[in-house]
Coordinates of C-alpha atoms in Angstrom, one line a residue:
M154 CA -0.3 0.0 -0.1
A155 CA 1.4 3.5 -0.8
W156 CA 2.5 5.6 2.2
W157 CA 0.2 8.4 1.0
R158 CA -3.0 5.7 1.5
S159 CA -1.6 4.6 5.2
N160 CA -0.7 6.3 8.1
A161 CA 2.9 6.7 7.0
L162 CA 2.7 10.3 6.4
L163 CA 1.7 10.9 10.3
S164 CA 3.9 8.4 11.8
N165 CA 6.4 9.0 14.3
D166 CA 8.6 6.2 12.7
N167 CA 9.5 8.8 9.7
W168 CA 10.5 11.8 8.7
Y169 CA 7.7 11.9 5.7
L170 CA 5.7 14.7 8.1
E171 CA 8.8 16.9 8.7
V172 CA 10.0 17.0 5.0
T173 CA 6.3 17.5 3.5
A174 CA 6.4 20.6 5.8
I175 CA 9.9 21.9 5.1
V176 CA 9.3 21.5 1.3
G177 CA 5.8 23.4 1.9
S178 CA 7.4 26.1 3.7
L179 CA 9.9 26.4 0.8
I180 CA 7.4 26.4 -1.8
L181 CA 5.2 29.1 0.1
L182 CA 8.5 31.4 0.6
V183 CA 9.0 31.0 -3.3
A184 CA 5.0 31.5 -4.0
L185 CA 5.0 34.7 -1.7
I186 CA 8.4 36.0 -3.6
V187 CA 6.8 35.2 -7.0
I188 CA 3.6 36.6 -6.1
L189 CA 5.6 40.3 -4.6
G190 CA 7.6 40.3 -7.4
K191 CA 4.9 40.5 -9.7
L192 CA 3.1 43.1 -7.9
D193 CA 6.0 45.1 -7.1
N194 CA 5.4 48.8 -8.4
Q195 CA 1.8 47.8 -9.7
P196 CA -1.2 49.8 -8.7
I197 CA -2.6 48.0 -5.4
F198 CA -5.7 45.6 -6.1
N199 CA -8.8 44.1 -4.3
W200 CA -9.9 40.9 -5.6
N201 CA -13.8 40.5 -3.8
G202 CA -12.0 42.0 -0.5
V203 CA -9.1 40.2 -0.4
T204 CA -6.1 42.1 -0.6
L205 CA -2.5 41.7 -0.9
N206 CA -1.7 41.6 2.6
T207 CA -4.4 38.8 3.3
I208 CA -2.5 36.7 1.0
V209 CA 0.7 37.6 2.3
S210 CA -0.4 37.0 5.7
I211 CA -1.7 33.3 4.8
L212 CA 1.7 32.2 3.1
S213 CA 3.4 33.4 5.9
T214 CA 1.5 31.9 8.8
T215 CA 1.6 28.8 6.9
A216 CA 5.1 28.6 6.1
K217 CA 6.1 29.6 9.8
A218 CA 3.7 27.1 11.1
W219 CA 5.0 24.4 9.1
L220 CA 8.6 25.0 10.2
M221 CA 7.9 25.4 13.7
L222 CA 6.4 22.0 13.4
V223 CA 9.7 20.6 12.2
L224 CA 11.7 22.3 14.7
A225 CA 9.8 20.9 17.4
E226 CA 10.2 17.6 16.3
T227 CA 14.0 17.8 15.2
I228 CA 14.9 19.4 18.5
S229 CA 13.2 16.6 20.4
Q230 CA 15.2 13.9 18.2
W231 CA 18.4 15.3 19.8
K232 CA 17.3 14.2 22.9
W233 CA 18.0 10.7 22.3
I234 CA 21.0 11.4 20.0
I235 CA 23.3 13.4 22.5
F236 CA 22.0 10.6 25.0
S237 CA 23.1 7.8 22.6
S238 CA 26.7 7.8 23.0
R239 CA 27.7 8.7 26.4
R240 CA 26.5 9.7 29.9
R241 CA 25.2 13.5 30.2
L242 CA 23.6 15.6 33.0
L243 CA 19.8 14.6 32.9
I244 CA 19.1 18.3 33.0
D245 CA 20.1 18.1 29.2
L246 CA 17.3 16.1 28.6
Q247 CA 14.8 18.7 30.1
A248 CA 16.6 21.6 28.5
L249 CA 16.1 20.2 25.0
D250 CA 12.6 19.0 26.0
E251 CA 11.5 22.8 26.6
A252 CA 13.5 24.0 23.7
S253 CA 11.4 22.0 21.2
R254 CA 8.4 23.4 22.8
G255 CA 9.0 27.1 22.0
P256 CA 11.2 30.3 21.9
L257 CA 11.7 30.3 26.2
G258 CA 13.0 27.1 26.2
S259 CA 15.2 27.7 23.1
F260 CA 16.7 30.6 25.1
K261 CA 17.4 29.1 27.7
L262 CA 18.9 26.4 26.1
L263 CA 21.3 29.0 24.2
W264 CA 22.0 30.7 27.7
H265 CA 23.2 27.4 29.5
A266 CA 25.1 26.7 26.0
R267 CA 23.9 23.3 26.2
G268 CA 24.0 20.9 23.1
G269 CA 26.2 20.7 20.1
L270 CA 26.0 23.1 16.8
L271 CA 23.5 21.4 15.4
V272 CA 21.2 22.2 18.4
W273 CA 22.0 25.5 18.7
I274 CA 21.1 26.1 15.0
G275 CA 17.6 24.5 15.7
A276 CA 17.2 27.0 19.1
V277 CA 18.4 30.0 17.2
T278 CA 16.3 29.4 14.2
T279 CA 13.1 29.1 16.9
L280 CA 14.0 32.5 18.2
L281 CA 14.3 34.0 15.0
A282 CA 10.7 32.7 13.9
L283 CA 9.6 35.2 16.6
A284 CA 10.6 37.8 13.9
F285 CA 9.0 35.9 10.9
D286 CA 5.6 37.5 10.5
P287 CA 7.0 41.4 11.1
F288 CA 9.3 41.0 8.8
V289 CA 7.0 39.9 6.0
Q290 CA 4.6 42.2 7.0
Q291 CA 7.5 45.3 6.6
L292 CA 7.6 43.8 2.7
V293 CA 4.7 45.4 1.6
Q294 CA 4.7 49.0 1.5
F295 CA 2.6 51.7 -0.3
E296 CA 3.7 54.8 -2.7
T297 CA 1.6 57.5 -4.1
R298 CA 2.5 58.4 -7.2
L299 CA 1.4 60.5 -9.9
V300 CA 0.1 58.6 -13.3
Y301 CA -0.5 60.5 -16.5
D302 CA -3.0 60.2 -19.3
A303 CA -4.1 62.4 -22.4
D304 CA -6.6 64.6 -21.1
P305 CA -8.1 67.1 -23.6
R306 CA -8.9 69.4 -20.8
T307 CA -5.3 69.8 -20.1
T308 CA -4.2 72.9 -22.4
I309 CA -1.3 75.3 -22.5
A310 CA -1.1 78.3 -25.0
R311 CA 1.3 78.7 -27.6
A312 CA 1.6 81.1 -30.6
Q313 CA 2.4 81.1 -34.4
R314 CA 1.0 84.2 -35.2
Y315 CA 0.0 87.5 -33.4
S316 CA -1.9 89.9 -35.2
K317 CA -3.7 92.0 -32.3
G318 CA -3.3 96.0 -32.1
N319 CA -5.0 98.6 -34.1
E320 CA -3.9 101.0 -36.8
I321 CA -5.9 104.4 -37.6
F322 CA -5.1 106.2 -40.7
S323 CA -5.7 109.6 -41.3
F324 CA -7.0 111.4 -44.5
D325 CA -4.1 113.2 -45.8
P326 CA -3.1 112.9 -49.1
L327 CA -1.3 110.1 -50.6
P328 CA 1.2 108.7 -50.7
L329 CA 1.8 109.0 -47.1
Q330 CA -0.7 109.1 -44.3
N331 CA 0.0 109.7 -40.7
I332 CA -0.8 106.7 -38.8
T333 CA -2.0 106.1 -35.1
V334 CA -1.3 102.6 -33.8
N335 CA -2.5 101.1 -30.1
A336 CA -1.1 98.2 -28.8
D337 CA -3.7 95.4 -27.5
F338 CA -4.6 96.2 -23.8
S339 CA -3.8 93.1 -22.4
F340 CA -0.2 93.3 -23.8
Q341 CA 0.1 96.4 -22.2
S342 CA -0.9 95.3 -19.0
A343 CA 1.9 92.3 -19.6
V344 CA 4.5 94.6 -20.2
L345 CA 4.0 96.9 -17.0
Y346 CA 3.4 93.4 -14.9
G347 CA 6.7 92.1 -16.1
L348 CA 8.3 95.2 -15.5
V349 CA 7.6 94.9 -11.4
E350 CA 7.6 91.4 -11.0
P351 CA 9.6 88.3 -10.8
I352 CA 9.8 85.4 -13.0
K353 CA 8.2 83.2 -10.5
S354 CA 5.2 85.2 -10.7
V355 CA 5.0 86.4 -14.1
T356 CA 5.2 82.3 -15.0
Q357 CA 2.1 81.7 -13.5
Q358 CA 0.4 84.1 -15.7
T359 CA 0.8 81.8 -18.7
L360 CA -2.5 80.7 -20.4
F361 CA -3.1 77.0 -19.1
N362 CA -5.6 74.7 -17.5
C363 CA -4.6 71.7 -15.5
P364 CA -7.7 70.7 -14.1
S365 CA -5.9 67.8 -11.7
G366 CA -3.4 70.3 -10.5
N367 CA -0.5 68.2 -11.8
C368 CA 0.0 68.4 -15.7
S369 CA 2.7 67.7 -18.2
W370 CA 3.0 68.6 -21.8
D371 CA 5.3 67.7 -25.0
K372 CA 7.8 70.0 -26.0
F373 CA 6.3 72.7 -28.1
E374 CA 7.6 75.8 -29.9
S375 CA 6.1 79.0 -29.6
L376 CA 6.4 82.7 -31.2
A377 CA 8.1 84.7 -28.1
V378 CA 10.2 87.7 -27.0
C379 CA 13.5 87.3 -25.7
S380 CA 15.6 89.4 -23.7
A381 CA 19.6 90.1 -23.4
C382 CA 21.6 92.2 -21.5
K383 CA 25.3 93.3 -22.4
N384 CA 27.8 95.3 -20.4
V385 CA 29.1 98.4 -21.7
S386 CA 31.4 99.8 -19.3
Q387 CA 34.2 99.0 -21.3
M388 CA 32.7 101.6 -23.9
L389 CA 32.5 104.4 -21.3
I390 CA 34.7 107.3 -22.3
K391 CA 35.3 109.6 -19.2
A392 CA 35.8 113.1 -19.5
S393 CA 36.5 116.1 -16.9
G394 CA 35.7 119.8 -17.3
T395 CA 33.9 122.7 -15.8
S396 CA 30.5 123.6 -17.0
G397 CA 26.6 123.3 -15.7
V398 CA 25.4 119.7 -15.1
L399 CA 22.4 117.5 -16.0
F400 CA 21.0 117.9 -13.0
D401 CA 20.5 121.3 -13.6
Y402 CA 18.7 120.8 -16.6
L403 CA 16.9 118.1 -15.6
E404 CA 15.3 119.0 -12.0
V405 CA 11.7 120.6 -11.9
D406 CA 12.0 122.5 -8.7
N407 CA 14.0 125.5 -10.0
A408 CA 17.0 125.5 -8.3
P409 CA 19.5 128.1 -9.3
A410 CA 22.1 126.7 -12.0
V411 CA 25.2 126.0 -11.0
G412 CA 28.5 125.2 -12.2
G413 CA 31.8 123.5 -11.2
P414 CA 34.4 121.2 -11.5
M415 CA 32.5 118.0 -13.1
T416 CA 32.8 114.4 -15.0
N417 CA 31.3 113.1 -17.7
Y418 CA 30.7 109.4 -18.7
S419 CA 29.2 108.9 -22.4
L420 CA 28.9 106.1 -24.8
P421 CA 29.0 105.8 -28.5
N422 CA 25.6 106.3 -29.1
G423 CA 25.7 109.7 -27.5
L424 CA 24.0 108.6 -24.0
Y425 CA 25.9 110.2 -21.1
I426 CA 25.7 111.3 -17.5
D427 CA 27.6 114.2 -15.5
N428 CA 27.7 115.1 -11.7
L429 CA 29.6 117.9 -10.2
N430 CA 32.4 116.3 -8.3
G431 CA 32.5 116.0 -4.8
F432 CA 28.9 114.5 -4.4
Q433 CA 28.7 112.1 -1.7
Y434 CA 25.0 110.2 -1.2
G435 CA 23.2 110.8 2.0
Y436 CA 25.8 114.1 2.3
G437 CA 25.5 116.4 -0.4
Y438 CA 28.3 118.1 -2.2
Q439 CA 31.6 118.2 0.1
T440 CA 33.5 120.9 -2.1
D441 CA 35.5 124.2 -1.4
T442 CA 32.7 126.2 -3.1
P443 CA 30.2 126.9 -0.4
E444 CA 27.2 127.8 -3.1
N445 CA 27.9 124.2 -4.3
D446 CA 27.4 122.4 -1.0
E447 CA 23.4 123.7 -1.2
I448 CA 22.8 121.9 -4.2
P449 CA 20.7 119.1 -3.2
G450 CA 20.9 116.5 -5.5
V451 CA 22.6 114.4 -8.2
A452 CA 21.4 112.9 -11.8
L453 CA 21.2 108.8 -10.6
M454 CA 20.6 107.4 -14.0
T455 CA 20.0 108.2 -17.5
T456 CA 18.6 106.2 -20.3
F457 CA 18.2 105.9 -24.0
G458 CA 15.7 103.7 -25.2
T459 CA 15.5 103.3 -29.4
G460 CA 13.6 100.1 -31.4
N461 CA 16.3 101.0 -34.2
A462 CA 19.2 98.8 -33.8
S463 CA 21.4 100.8 -35.6
L464 CA 21.2 103.3 -32.8
T465 CA 22.6 101.0 -30.1
N466 CA 25.6 100.2 -28.9
T467 CA 25.8 96.6 -29.1
F468 CA 22.7 94.8 -30.8
Q469 CA 22.9 96.8 -34.3
D470 CA 22.8 93.1 -36.1
N471 CA 19.8 92.4 -34.2
N472 CA 17.1 92.6 -37.0
L473 CA 14.3 91.5 -34.7
L474 CA 14.8 94.4 -32.3
I475 CA 11.9 95.7 -30.2
W476 CA 13.7 98.1 -27.7
A477 CA 16.8 98.7 -26.5
V478 CA 17.9 100.6 -23.2
V479 CA 21.1 101.9 -22.4
E480 CA 22.5 102.8 -18.9
A481 CA 26.0 101.3 -18.7
T482 CA 24.0 98.0 -19.1
E483 CA 22.7 97.9 -22.7
C484 CA 19.5 95.7 -22.6
A485 CA 17.5 94.7 -25.5
L486 CA 13.8 92.6 -26.1
Y487 CA 13.7 91.1 -29.6
Y488 CA 11.3 88.5 -31.3
C489 CA 12.1 84.9 -31.1
V490 CA 11.1 81.5 -31.3
N491 CA 11.5 79.3 -27.7
Q492 CA 11.0 75.9 -26.8
Y493 CA 8.9 75.1 -24.1
E494 CA 9.0 71.8 -21.8
S495 CA 5.9 72.9 -19.3
F496 CA 4.6 71.1 -16.3
V497 CA 2.4 71.7 -13.5
T498 CA 3.0 70.6 -9.8
D499 CA 0.6 71.1 -7.0
S500 CA -1.0 73.9 -9.4
I501 CA 2.5 75.4 -9.7
L502 CA 3.4 76.1 -13.6
Q503 CA 7.2 75.5 -14.2
E504 CA 8.8 76.0 -17.6
T505 CA 12.3 74.9 -19.2
V506 CA 12.5 77.7 -21.9
N507 CA 15.6 77.1 -24.8
P508 CA 15.8 79.4 -27.8
I509 CA 15.3 77.9 -31.2
T510 CA 18.6 79.7 -32.3
N511 CA 17.6 78.9 -35.9
A512 CA 14.3 80.3 -36.2
T513 CA 15.5 84.0 -37.7
R514 CA 14.3 86.8 -39.4
S515 CA 12.9 85.6 -42.9
P516 CA 14.8 87.7 -45.8
G517 CA 11.5 87.7 -47.6
S518 CA 9.4 89.0 -45.2
W519 CA 8.5 92.3 -43.3
Q520 CA 8.8 93.7 -46.9
W521 CA 6.8 96.4 -48.3
Y522 CA 4.0 95.8 -51.2
D523 CA 5.0 96.4 -54.5
D524 CA 1.9 98.6 -55.5
S525 CA 3.0 101.1 -52.7
D526 CA 4.3 104.2 -54.2
I527 CA 6.8 104.9 -51.7
T528 CA 10.4 103.8 -51.6
L529 CA 11.9 103.3 -48.1
N530 CA 16.0 103.4 -47.8
G531 CA 18.6 102.3 -45.2
S532 CA 17.0 101.7 -41.5
Q533 CA 13.6 102.8 -42.7
A534 CA 13.5 99.6 -44.9
T535 CA 14.4 97.0 -42.4
S536 CA 13.9 98.3 -38.9
L537 CA 10.8 97.3 -36.9
E538 CA 10.9 100.7 -35.0
F539 CA 7.5 102.5 -35.6
S540 CA 8.3 105.8 -37.4
N541 CA 5.3 108.2 -38.4
P542 CA 4.3 108.0 -41.0
W543 CA 6.9 105.6 -42.8
S544 CA 4.9 103.3 -41.1
A545 CA 1.9 103.7 -42.8
V546 CA 3.3 102.1 -46.0
S547 CA 1.6 98.4 -46.1
R548 CA 4.1 95.5 -45.0
T549 CA 4.1 91.9 -45.2
D550 CA 4.4 89.7 -41.9
L551 CA 7.4 90.0 -40.0
M552 CA 8.3 85.8 -40.3
L553 CA 11.0 83.7 -38.1
G554 CA 11.9 80.6 -39.4
D555 CA 9.4 79.0 -41.8
S556 CA 6.3 79.3 -39.8
F557 CA 5.9 81.9 -37.3
N558 CA 4.6 85.5 -37.7
M559 CA 4.1 89.0 -36.1
S560 CA 1.9 91.0 -38.5
H561 CA 2.5 94.5 -39.7
N562 CA 0.0 96.0 -37.2
A563 CA 1.2 94.0 -33.8
V564 CA 5.1 95.1 -34.8
D565 CA 4.0 98.9 -35.0
S566 CA 1.7 98.8 -32.2
I567 CA 4.1 97.1 -29.7
S568 CA 7.0 99.5 -30.7
S569 CA 4.9 102.4 -30.6
Y570 CA 3.9 101.6 -26.8
F571 CA 7.5 101.3 -26.2
Q572 CA 8.3 104.9 -27.1
T573 CA 5.7 106.4 -25.0
L574 CA 6.2 103.9 -22.1
L575 CA 10.4 103.9 -21.8
S576 CA 11.4 107.2 -23.6
T577 CA 10.3 110.7 -23.6
N578 CA 11.5 114.0 -25.4
L579 CA 14.0 116.1 -23.5
S580 CA 15.4 118.0 -26.0
S581 CA 13.9 121.0 -25.0
M582 CA 15.5 120.5 -21.4
I583 CA 19.2 119.3 -22.6
G584 CA 19.5 119.8 -26.3
N585 CA 20.4 116.3 -26.9
T586 CA 18.7 113.5 -28.1
S587 CA 20.7 110.7 -26.9
I588 CA 19.1 111.0 -23.8
N589 CA 15.1 110.0 -23.6
G590 CA 14.6 108.9 -20.0
Y591 CA 16.7 110.1 -16.5
M592 CA 16.4 109.4 -12.5
L593 CA 17.6 112.3 -10.4
N594 CA 17.8 112.7 -6.6
D595 CA 17.1 115.9 -4.7
S596 CA 15.1 116.5 -2.1
N597 CA 12.7 114.3 -3.6
L598 CA 12.8 111.7 -6.6
Q599 CA 12.8 112.8 -9.8
F600 CA 12.2 110.8 -13.0
Q601 CA 11.0 110.6 -16.3
P602 CA 9.1 108.8 -18.0
N603 CA 7.6 106.9 -14.7
A604 CA 8.6 103.2 -16.2
V605 CA 12.3 103.9 -15.7
Q606 CA 11.8 103.6 -11.8
P607 CA 12.2 99.4 -11.8
L608 CA 15.3 99.9 -14.0
Y609 CA 17.1 102.1 -11.5
V610 CA 15.0 100.3 -8.0
G611 CA 15.6 96.6 -9.6
T612 CA 19.2 95.0 -8.1
D613 CA 19.3 92.9 -11.3
L614 CA 18.6 94.3 -15.0
N615 CA 19.1 90.8 -16.6
A616 CA 16.4 89.6 -14.3
T617 CA 14.2 92.4 -15.0
F618 CA 14.4 92.2 -18.7
Y619 CA 14.1 88.3 -18.6
A620 CA 10.8 88.7 -16.6
L621 CA 9.5 91.8 -18.7
A622 CA 10.1 89.6 -22.0
A623 CA 8.5 86.4 -20.6
S624 CA 5.8 88.7 -19.6
M625 CA 5.3 90.0 -23.2
T626 CA 5.2 86.0 -24.4
N627 CA 2.5 85.2 -22.2
A628 CA 0.4 87.8 -23.9
I629 CA 1.8 86.7 -27.5
R630 CA 0.5 83.3 -26.7
A631 CA -2.5 84.0 -24.9
G632 CA -3.8 86.3 -27.9
S633 CA -2.5 84.2 -30.6
D634 CA -4.5 84.0 -33.9
E635 CA -7.2 81.2 -33.7
G636 CA -6.0 80.4 -30.1
L637 CA -3.8 77.6 -30.3
V638 CA -3.4 75.5 -27.2
V639 CA -0.9 72.3 -27.0
I640 CA -3.0 69.5 -25.7
G641 CA -1.2 67.5 -22.2
M642 CA -2.0 65.2 -19.6
S643 CA -3.4 65.1 -16.5
A644 CA -2.3 63.3 -13.6
T645 CA -4.2 61.5 -10.7
S646 CA -2.8 60.2 -7.7
V647 CA -2.3 56.1 -7.6
T648 CA -1.2 54.0 -4.8
F649 CA 1.4 51.5 -5.8
Y650 CA 2.8 48.4 -4.2
S651 CA 6.4 49.1 -3.1
I652 CA 7.8 45.9 -2.1
Q653 CA 11.1 46.4 0.4
W654 CA 12.8 43.2 -0.5
P655 CA 15.5 43.5 2.2
W656 CA 12.9 42.4 4.7
I657 CA 12.4 38.8 2.8
I658 CA 16.1 38.2 4.0
L659 CA 15.3 36.8 7.6
P660 CA 12.3 34.7 6.3
C661 CA 14.9 33.3 4.0
V662 CA 17.2 32.4 6.5
V663 CA 15.0 31.2 8.5
I664 CA 13.5 28.5 6.6
L665 CA 16.7 27.5 4.8
A666 CA 18.4 27.1 8.6
G667 CA 15.0 25.1 9.4
L668 CA 15.8 22.6 6.3
I669 CA 19.6 22.5 7.2
H670 CA 18.8 21.5 10.9
L671 CA 16.3 18.8 9.6
V672 CA 18.7 17.3 7.0
G673 CA 21.6 17.3 10.0
T674 CA 19.2 15.9 12.3
V675 CA 18.2 12.9 9.8
L676 CA 22.2 12.1 9.1
K677 CA 23.1 12.4 12.8
G678 CA 20.2 9.9 14.0
K679 CA 21.2 7.4 11.1
T680 CA 24.9 7.8 12.3
A681 CA 24.1 7.1 15.8
G682 CA 21.8 4.3 15.2
I683 CA 18.8 5.1 16.7
G684 CA 15.0 5.3 16.5
I685 CA 13.0 7.9 15.3
W686 CA 11.5 9.0 18.3
K687 CA 11.1 12.6 18.1
S688 CA 8.9 14.1 20.6
S689 CA 7.4 10.7 21.8
S690 CA 6.4 10.6 25.5
L691 CA 6.1 6.7 24.8
A692 CA 10.0 6.7 24.0
I693 CA 10.7 8.3 27.5
L694 CA 9.1 5.6 29.6
S695 CA 10.5 3.2 27.7
R696 CA 13.8 4.3 28.8
G697 CA 12.8 4.5 32.7
F698 CA 15.3 2.0 33.6
S699 CA 18.2 4.0 32.5
V700 CA 17.3 6.5 35.6
P701 CA 18.6 5.4 38.9
E702 CA 15.7 3.8 41.5
D703 CA 15.8 6.9 44.0
F704 CA 15.0 9.3 41.0
H705 CA 11.5 7.2 40.9
N706 CA 10.5 8.4 44.2
L707 CA 11.0 12.1 43.6
K708 CA 7.4 14.1 43.7
A709 CA 8.2 17.4 42.7
V710 CA 9.3 18.3 39.1
S711 CA 12.1 20.9 41.4
A712 CA 13.4 18.1 43.0
M713 CA 13.6 16.4 39.6
N714 CA 15.4 19.4 38.4
E715 CA 17.8 19.7 41.3
R716 CA 18.4 15.9 41.0
A717 CA 19.2 16.0 37.3
K718 CA 21.7 18.8 37.6
W719 CA 24.3 15.9 38.6
E720 CA 22.9 12.8 38.2
M721 CA 24.5 11.0 34.9
V722 CA 22.4 8.8 32.4
Q723 CA 22.8 7.1 29.2
L724 CA 19.7 6.1 27.9
F725 CA 21.2 3.7 25.3
P726 CA 23.7 1.4 27.3
A727 CA 25.8 -1.1 25.9
S728 CA 23.6 -3.8 27.9
V729 CA 21.3 -4.5 30.4
E730 CA 20.3 -6.8 33.2
M731 CA 17.2 -8.6 34.3
I732 CA 15.9 -8.3 37.9
T733 CA 13.2 -10.2 39.3
S734 CA 11.7 -8.2 42.4
D735 CA 9.4 -11.1 43.6
D736 CA 9.5 -14.9 44.4
D737 CA 7.2 -16.1 41.9
G738 CA 9.1 -13.5 39.3
S739 CA 5.9 -12.0 38.6
Q740 CA 7.8 -8.6 38.5
T741 CA 10.6 -8.3 36.3
L742 CA 12.9 -5.3 35.8
L743 CA 15.6 -4.1 33.4
R744 CA 18.5 -2.2 34.9
P745 CA 21.3 -1.3 32.9
I746 CA 24.7 -2.6 33.3
P747 CA 27.4 0.2 33.7
H748 CA 30.5 0.3 31.3
G749 CA 33.3 -1.8 32.9
T750 CA 31.4 -3.9 34.8

């Protein structure tokens, strides 16, 4: 009859049950690892109320239970193995019996250093098994991640052509007419916003829609405005002399005109600044001329703004120039095409901007129409600067690259707006057209035009122009023809399994140690030539004759423990003798014959 059809599997006369249990533990451990590997970095699931934690708990609890069954039987078998070869203290039998029952007994056995290496492996494995379940439970952790999916509601503006801005022609006799232009009001607002706000705030004004608060878009290109600043300090020309100074010409509170030793700094395009010598900010003039000590202020800044590249110091080759301002640093705004990589995190937009360097001004663009009776020469033909009445001549679009356009009316209206915003006519005050903005200090700050204030107050002129260009770009993207947008992806929060694999080490070590202990115990038992008695109580009774007779009279377990600490026994002696206690031979006892007798 096959063993699985008999009671062999449950018999104490073989190791079938223990082998089956340890193999089962290994299979469950492998199954656990495979399942966790398949679900690692996957969204959590719930199958009819059954969660991954439930599956892990069932597998780990069953594997541990089978392992503990094996350890209990193998440690018990060592009671017979260690007493088979020589006489030992009887207390060792008690220690091994307690160790087979659980962690406390195993701890006592290790504490008193009883048994051998394989015995200690079994005891240590029993103790480590206490951490089996906590370690397995630590394997499964959860991590919330953003999952991006295409969403038609997720949009961000881009521009391919911009044509906002009004042109109003007078009825003057042809061929030239006076023209009045007005930039789109939203564009004007964007310029003012960009002058005073940092780039972080400007970026959030970009027209976008992100329903989930976390979105991303593929890289895209858009018509834009770029900025550049160059230090022109090396171009300054210093001169000294004795004359009137800018402060006297520019201040408006009718102070008396004064002159004296002064220093002048000028640039090649005619912009200059000068002041009387000896001024210390906060203290006035400290000179040998008492009347000059009464002068309350000084010219702090002069500017020259232009939309004509030929009138700049360092941007004469820029044929896309909108406006340039000089004040020892020369900064320019110009049309360009940028590549954007945009994403929104927690409703905050961030953009990585890279200029498309090959999207330059198309040679065939910004041309006046052939049917015009006007001929433009020099900078009139190429400049983007608004100039009345020459700007009344109809032109083709300004084209950047192959597909990005600014209309004639948009270019003119933007240029005209900057002329009124960042420059003023000071020729009547100083007789010099190379200065069209200033800021000076007397009892109060004086400035013309108003918009030069942030240029002086700001600590980083390059950052100011960068934010200004970005804000203008926002207006162009938001007001582009046909309202072009880029469709992006919107993110939702999804919980994923995150398997923490280091926690699997202890369960693997415990089960492998249990396997080693089982194999070692089986082999050692065969070598010792003893039966497979394991935890059998009847086996203990069968060895009763090996215990001294006076031990039988002890009633208390504590007394038995004390006696066992010094009583030496051998459960499998070399030979025994038969003793008959009654005359009629009705009671027979077996008593071991000590070695050497």
